[in-house]
Amino acid sequence: MATTVRRTVLTLPAGPLGPENPLPALRPLDETHEVDERDRAALPRDMARQIGFQPLSTVLPARILDGYGRERTPTALDAIVIENDRLRATVLPGLGGRVHSLHHKPTGRELLYRNPVLQPADFALNGAWFSGGIEWNIGATGHTALSCAPLHAARVPAPDGGEMVRLWEWERLRDLPFQVDLWLPEDSDFLHVGVRIRNPHEHTAPVYWWSNIAVPEGERTRVLAPADEAWHFGYERTLTRIPVPVSGSVDRTYPLRGEFPADYFYEVPDGTRRWIASLDEDGHGLVQTSTDLLRGRKLFLWGSGAGGRRWQEWLTEPGTVGYAEIQAGLARTQLEHVPLEPGAEFSWLESYGPLSADPRAVHGEDWAAARAETEQRLAEALPRADVEAAHAAWRPFADTEPGESLATGSGWGALEVRRGKYELPGTPFADSTLGEQQQPWLELLDQGTFPEPRRAAPPGPSMVSPHWRDMLETAPAEPLTEYHLGIAQWHAGDRAQAVRSWERGLVLASSRWPLLRCLAVAADEGRQRDRAADLYGEAFDDLCGRRRDEGEDWTAAAAALGREALEALLAAGRPAAARSVWAALPPAIRQRGRFRLLEARLLLAEGDRAAARAVFDEGFEVEDLREGAQILDEVWAGITDEPLPDRYNFRMRPEH
């Protein structure tokens, strides 16, 4: 059959994604992948330089997604299927363009770990993320803020005369447009993926990209890459160079032989073909290869310990086969950001397909022989020159204007293109995609004023780039304008000026709680705990007085502000005030897992250990438990000296 592209609907048990958190993400980025500045001196100079190159301080202007749940119901998801005689790829354009499945027809094998459920969890830079398939990570160290966001998608002519699928969007953390072209040549066993990131600005931009591929793990599944060394990162915030495959008497190329979750960034020598493969006990599995620009390769494993197994269960369901991730990126490690010059672009081609190799060599003790066997089978299945030729053939088609629309992303790209008058052939951001969230900013752009809201509601999203900050500074100083201006100033690092803007806005504001909350965060970041507690209490009281209904926006605001207020009041040693906030929360919010944990903390602060223990004994699930978080251990340790129950054990590193 010739290659076909069609739309379909995929139904999966899915946890509800819930609304955006309406509170601007002013706090420092909660990212576990950091290295102490003192430790960078021992790293290669280029690596240390890129680790220190413009790391994110917050996820602004993105909004936090933390309103999801764990009660899964059958949910219809729009999908795009790209198919030929050999392969069938299923893509979810509404969820970051994730490749959910890659099915090899001749063998009947699923080449990816295909998650049977869609369970949001707190792993993305801005919260909600889910496991499985192939994900496209752009922005900054971590899982992209677009993990659960819609991308634009359309049919585009392919280099061989058939069709390919283009995914594209405007990545807001770095203010950059990107595209992913999925191309399956007729009779091919390999899915080609052309990626392009453009910098339309007049300044150098920091770029991050990692393609993450979830693959089934097994006792005899081995991950192979062309390297004899790797950089190990084990959630203790240190980066250590180790030999491959054996380190500490353990062969780390078998994901289940490690105890704790860990990253292994392979040191692939210059000039070596870029590839990584995951092969089972019979030598069958998936290989990913690329043109040389995509230099990095990595293995992430959950390990065999209780914490890693609990996370696997948490992200899918009991009884499901576990997974590891093989990955490919622009830098050697995920802690780095690569400079992209003004007006320049990065482009490369990746290929994904089945691979079979001699299991005796793959699983033998001779690592060089295992690598050589795998690389030889890859050369036979897809020669390196063919990947280079496919990239060259694709490049002229990257600018081709899309045809039939298959999915629609956000309106933020259209707003930026309109403001900057950018010419971006191949990735149109049409005015028709502008929506309610963009309208106030469109008015600021066209008329120079930021409109006051027509109804009482939590403020909409902010814009924080220098261009928008300049426009806010020259707009009439209305309370909502001062609110957004302060957020842009905060993002730029001008925190004193941000506080002044929020204080000016308070003078005439009818709805005070959004400004008070910003000032509370500023006080908390300045280690003024008592002032932060005062401001949070005042902000929560104002929200309760102005809340108009039980709608989704108000409920999200009450939950988000109530949680922050409780945490600030407990940190300031004010359990009585925290109890008042708790009592004012709607009952449905108090029943959420995050708030059950807060209840236990409140009871501990009140001196009632037995009641706090009862909360744990009754059982709860913190839906938005953060990767690497230790809050469950800490609260439990305040209650009892007994071992932490298995259901609450999400430890990602050894106890100290």
Short mmCIF file of C-alpha atoms in Angstrom, two decimals, residues 115-336:
data_model
loop_
_atom_site.label_atom_id
_atom_site.label_comp_id
_atom_site.label_asym_id
_atom_site.label_seq_id
_atom_site.Cartn_x
_atom_site.Cartn_y
_atom_site.Cartn_z
CA ASN A 115 0.72 3.31 27.80
CA PRO A 116 -2.78 1.76 28.09
CA VAL A 117 -3.96 4.81 30.09
CA LEU A 118 -3.49 8.55 29.97
CA GLN A 119 -2.60 9.61 33.50
CA PRO A 120 -1.37 13.19 34.01
CA ALA A 121 1.40 13.55 36.58
CA ASP A 122 3.67 16.38 37.74
CA PHE A 123 6.72 15.85 35.53
CA ALA A 124 6.48 18.64 32.93
CA LEU A 125 8.06 22.03 33.46
CA ASN A 126 4.56 23.39 34.06
CA GLY A 127 3.03 20.33 35.70
CA ALA A 128 0.90 17.91 33.72
CA TRP A 129 2.71 15.23 31.69
CA PHE A 130 2.05 11.58 30.87
CA SER A 131 4.27 8.62 30.08
CA GLY A 132 4.69 6.50 26.96
CA GLY A 133 5.44 6.84 23.25
CA ILE A 134 7.73 9.44 21.68
CA GLU A 135 7.59 13.00 23.00
CA TRP A 136 9.15 16.15 21.56
CA ASN A 137 10.77 18.17 24.35
CA ILE A 138 11.58 21.79 23.56
CA GLY A 139 12.10 24.76 25.88
CA ALA A 140 14.32 24.05 28.85
CA THR A 141 15.69 21.23 30.99
CA GLY A 142 12.79 18.90 31.71
CA HIS A 143 9.61 17.78 29.96
CA THR A 144 8.15 20.46 27.71
CA ALA A 145 5.39 22.82 28.84
CA LEU A 146 3.56 21.59 25.72
CA SER A 147 3.28 18.00 27.03
CA CYS A 148 -0.50 18.23 27.34
CA ALA A 149 -1.09 21.11 24.91
CA PRO A 150 -2.51 21.04 21.37
CA LEU A 151 -0.21 21.56 18.38
CA HIS A 152 -1.14 22.68 14.89
CA ALA A 153 -1.14 19.77 12.43
CA ALA A 154 -1.66 19.51 8.68
CA ARG A 155 -0.94 17.43 5.61
CA VAL A 156 2.18 18.45 3.68
CA PRO A 157 3.72 17.00 0.48
CA ALA A 158 6.51 14.55 1.27
CA PRO A 159 9.86 14.36 -0.57
CA ASP A 160 8.91 11.07 -2.27
CA GLY A 161 5.69 12.47 -3.72
CA GLY A 162 3.46 11.14 -0.95
CA GLU A 163 2.21 12.91 2.17
CA MET A 164 3.69 13.73 5.52
CA VAL A 165 2.24 15.21 8.70
CA ARG A 166 3.52 18.53 9.97
CA LEU A 167 3.21 19.50 13.64
CA TRP A 168 4.11 23.03 14.66
CA GLU A 169 3.66 25.54 17.48
CA TRP A 170 5.15 28.61 19.14
CA GLU A 171 7.15 27.52 22.20
CA ARG A 172 6.51 30.28 24.74
CA LEU A 173 9.24 29.66 27.33
CA ARG A 174 11.94 30.53 24.77
CA ASP A 175 9.67 32.43 22.36
CA LEU A 176 10.60 30.22 19.39
CA PRO A 177 8.60 28.57 16.57
CA PHE A 178 9.33 24.92 15.76
CA GLN A 179 8.04 22.16 13.50
CA VAL A 180 8.12 18.36 13.44
CA ASP A 181 7.52 16.68 10.06
CA LEU A 182 6.60 12.98 10.21
CA TRP A 183 7.39 11.20 6.97
CA LEU A 184 6.94 7.49 6.25
CA PRO A 185 8.30 6.60 2.80
CA GLU A 186 6.49 3.89 0.87
CA ASP A 187 7.74 0.36 1.76
CA SER A 188 10.00 1.76 4.50
CA ASP A 189 10.55 0.19 7.91
CA PHE A 190 11.62 3.59 9.27
CA LEU A 191 9.63 6.65 10.25
CA HIS A 192 11.58 9.79 9.34
CA VAL A 193 11.13 12.87 11.52
CA GLY A 194 12.38 16.24 10.28
CA VAL A 195 12.72 18.85 13.02
CA ARG A 196 13.35 22.58 12.64
CA ILE A 197 13.68 25.29 15.31
CA ARG A 198 13.95 28.90 14.13
CA ASN A 199 15.09 32.05 15.91
CA PRO A 200 13.28 35.01 14.33
CA HIS A 201 14.58 37.46 16.93
CA GLU A 202 17.49 39.90 16.98
CA HIS A 203 19.09 38.21 20.00
CA THR A 204 20.72 34.83 20.54
CA ALA A 205 18.26 32.30 21.93
CA PRO A 206 18.95 29.34 24.26
CA VAL A 207 17.63 26.14 22.68
CA TYR A 208 16.82 22.80 24.28
CA TRP A 209 15.63 19.67 22.49
CA TRP A 210 15.35 16.05 23.53
CA SER A 211 13.29 13.38 21.80
CA ASN A 212 12.18 10.94 24.52
CA ILE A 213 11.28 7.39 23.49
CA ALA A 214 9.57 5.12 25.99
CA VAL A 215 10.48 1.46 25.42
CA PRO A 216 9.36 -1.68 27.30
CA GLU A 217 11.79 -2.79 29.99
CA GLY A 218 12.52 -6.41 30.83
CA GLU A 219 15.00 -8.45 32.82
CA ARG A 220 17.01 -9.06 29.63
CA THR A 221 16.34 -5.80 27.79
CA ARG A 222 19.56 -3.94 27.01
CA VAL A 223 20.12 -0.37 25.85
CA LEU A 224 23.04 0.09 23.48
CA ALA A 225 24.72 3.27 22.22
CA PRO A 226 28.12 4.02 20.60
CA ALA A 227 29.92 5.06 23.78
CA ASP A 228 32.39 3.74 26.35
CA GLU A 229 31.63 6.47 28.89
CA ALA A 230 28.56 8.25 30.21
CA TRP A 231 27.63 11.12 32.49
CA HIS A 232 25.58 9.80 35.39
CA PHE A 233 22.94 11.96 37.09
CA GLY A 234 21.17 10.32 40.02
CA TYR A 235 18.93 13.00 41.59
CA GLU A 236 21.64 13.98 44.07
CA ARG A 237 22.38 16.96 41.78
CA THR A 238 25.81 15.72 40.75
CA LEU A 239 27.07 14.85 37.27
CA THR A 240 29.71 12.10 37.31
CA ARG A 241 31.64 10.55 34.43
CA ILE A 242 31.50 6.75 34.57
CA PRO A 243 32.52 3.84 32.33
CA VAL A 244 29.99 2.01 30.12
CA PRO A 245 28.61 -0.60 30.54
CA VAL A 246 29.80 -1.57 34.05
CA SER A 247 29.93 0.91 36.92
CA GLY A 248 30.03 -0.02 40.59
CA SER A 249 30.07 -3.73 39.58
CA VAL A 250 26.66 -3.34 37.88
CA ASP A 251 25.99 -3.38 34.12
CA ARG A 252 24.01 -0.14 33.81
CA THR A 253 22.88 -0.85 30.24
CA TYR A 254 20.19 -3.16 31.65
CA PRO A 255 17.51 -0.81 33.08
CA LEU A 256 16.31 -3.19 35.79
CA ARG A 257 19.75 -3.75 37.29
CA GLY A 258 19.91 -0.30 38.87
CA GLU A 259 18.06 0.30 42.12
CA PHE A 260 17.15 3.99 41.88
CA PRO A 261 16.00 6.19 39.00
CA ALA A 262 18.96 7.61 37.09
CA ASP A 263 20.06 9.33 33.88
CA TYR A 264 22.98 8.12 31.78
CA PHE A 265 24.11 10.63 29.14
CA TYR A 266 26.36 8.77 26.72
CA GLU A 267 29.65 10.35 25.63
CA VAL A 268 29.36 9.70 21.88
CA PRO A 269 32.72 10.47 20.19
CA ASP A 270 32.81 13.09 17.45
CA GLY A 271 32.46 11.58 14.00
CA THR A 272 30.64 8.50 15.33
CA ARG A 273 27.21 7.72 13.92
CA ARG A 274 24.48 8.87 16.29
CA TRP A 275 22.15 6.06 17.38
CA ILE A 276 20.61 4.33 20.39
CA ALA A 277 18.74 1.02 20.58
CA SER A 278 16.73 -1.00 23.07
CA LEU A 279 16.83 -4.74 22.35
CA ASP A 280 15.11 -7.57 24.23
CA GLU A 281 16.45 -10.99 25.20
CA ASP A 282 15.98 -12.23 21.62
CA GLY A 283 17.78 -9.24 20.12
CA HIS A 284 14.61 -7.53 18.87
CA GLY A 285 13.55 -3.96 19.55
CA LEU A 286 13.70 -0.35 18.40
CA VAL A 287 16.54 1.79 17.13
CA GLN A 288 16.68 5.56 16.78
CA THR A 289 19.31 7.29 14.65
CA SER A 290 19.77 10.81 13.32
CA THR A 291 21.92 13.25 11.45
CA ASP A 292 24.88 14.47 13.46
CA LEU A 293 23.44 17.74 14.81
CA LEU A 294 21.39 15.71 17.30
CA ARG A 295 24.52 14.65 19.17
CA GLY A 296 23.32 13.51 22.60
CA ARG A 297 22.03 10.07 23.60
CA LYS A 298 20.65 9.06 26.98
CA LEU A 299 19.14 6.22 28.98
CA PHE A 300 16.69 7.00 31.76
CA LEU A 301 15.74 4.12 34.01
CA TRP A 302 13.36 3.81 36.94
CA GLY A 303 15.35 0.98 38.51
CA SER A 304 14.19 -2.00 40.50
CA GLY A 305 13.78 -0.26 43.88
CA ALA A 306 10.47 0.30 45.62
CA GLY A 307 10.30 4.02 44.76
CA GLY A 308 10.89 3.52 41.05
CA ARG A 309 8.37 0.69 40.83
CA ARG A 310 5.82 2.84 42.68
CA TRP A 311 6.31 5.64 40.18
CA GLN A 312 5.82 3.22 37.28
CA GLU A 313 2.59 2.01 38.85
CA TRP A 314 1.55 5.63 39.48
CA LEU A 315 2.05 6.63 35.82
CA THR A 316 0.11 3.70 34.38
CA GLU A 317 -1.62 0.91 36.30
CA PRO A 318 -0.66 -2.20 38.31
CA GLY A 319 0.25 -5.21 36.21
CA THR A 320 1.41 -3.18 33.22
CA VAL A 321 4.87 -3.84 31.81
CA GLY A 322 7.34 -1.19 32.92
CA TYR A 323 9.34 1.09 30.68
CA ALA A 324 12.65 2.90 30.31
CA GLU A 325 13.43 5.89 28.09
CA ILE A 326 16.03 6.14 25.36
CA GLN A 327 16.56 9.71 24.28
CA ALA A 328 18.32 11.96 21.78
CA GLY A 329 19.18 15.64 22.18
CA LEU A 330 21.05 18.66 20.86
CA ALA A 331 23.60 18.66 23.70
CA ARG A 332 25.50 15.93 25.55
CA THR A 333 23.29 16.31 28.63
CA GLN A 334 19.84 17.63 29.42
CA LEU A 335 21.27 20.25 31.75
CA GLU A 336 22.57 22.27 28.79
#
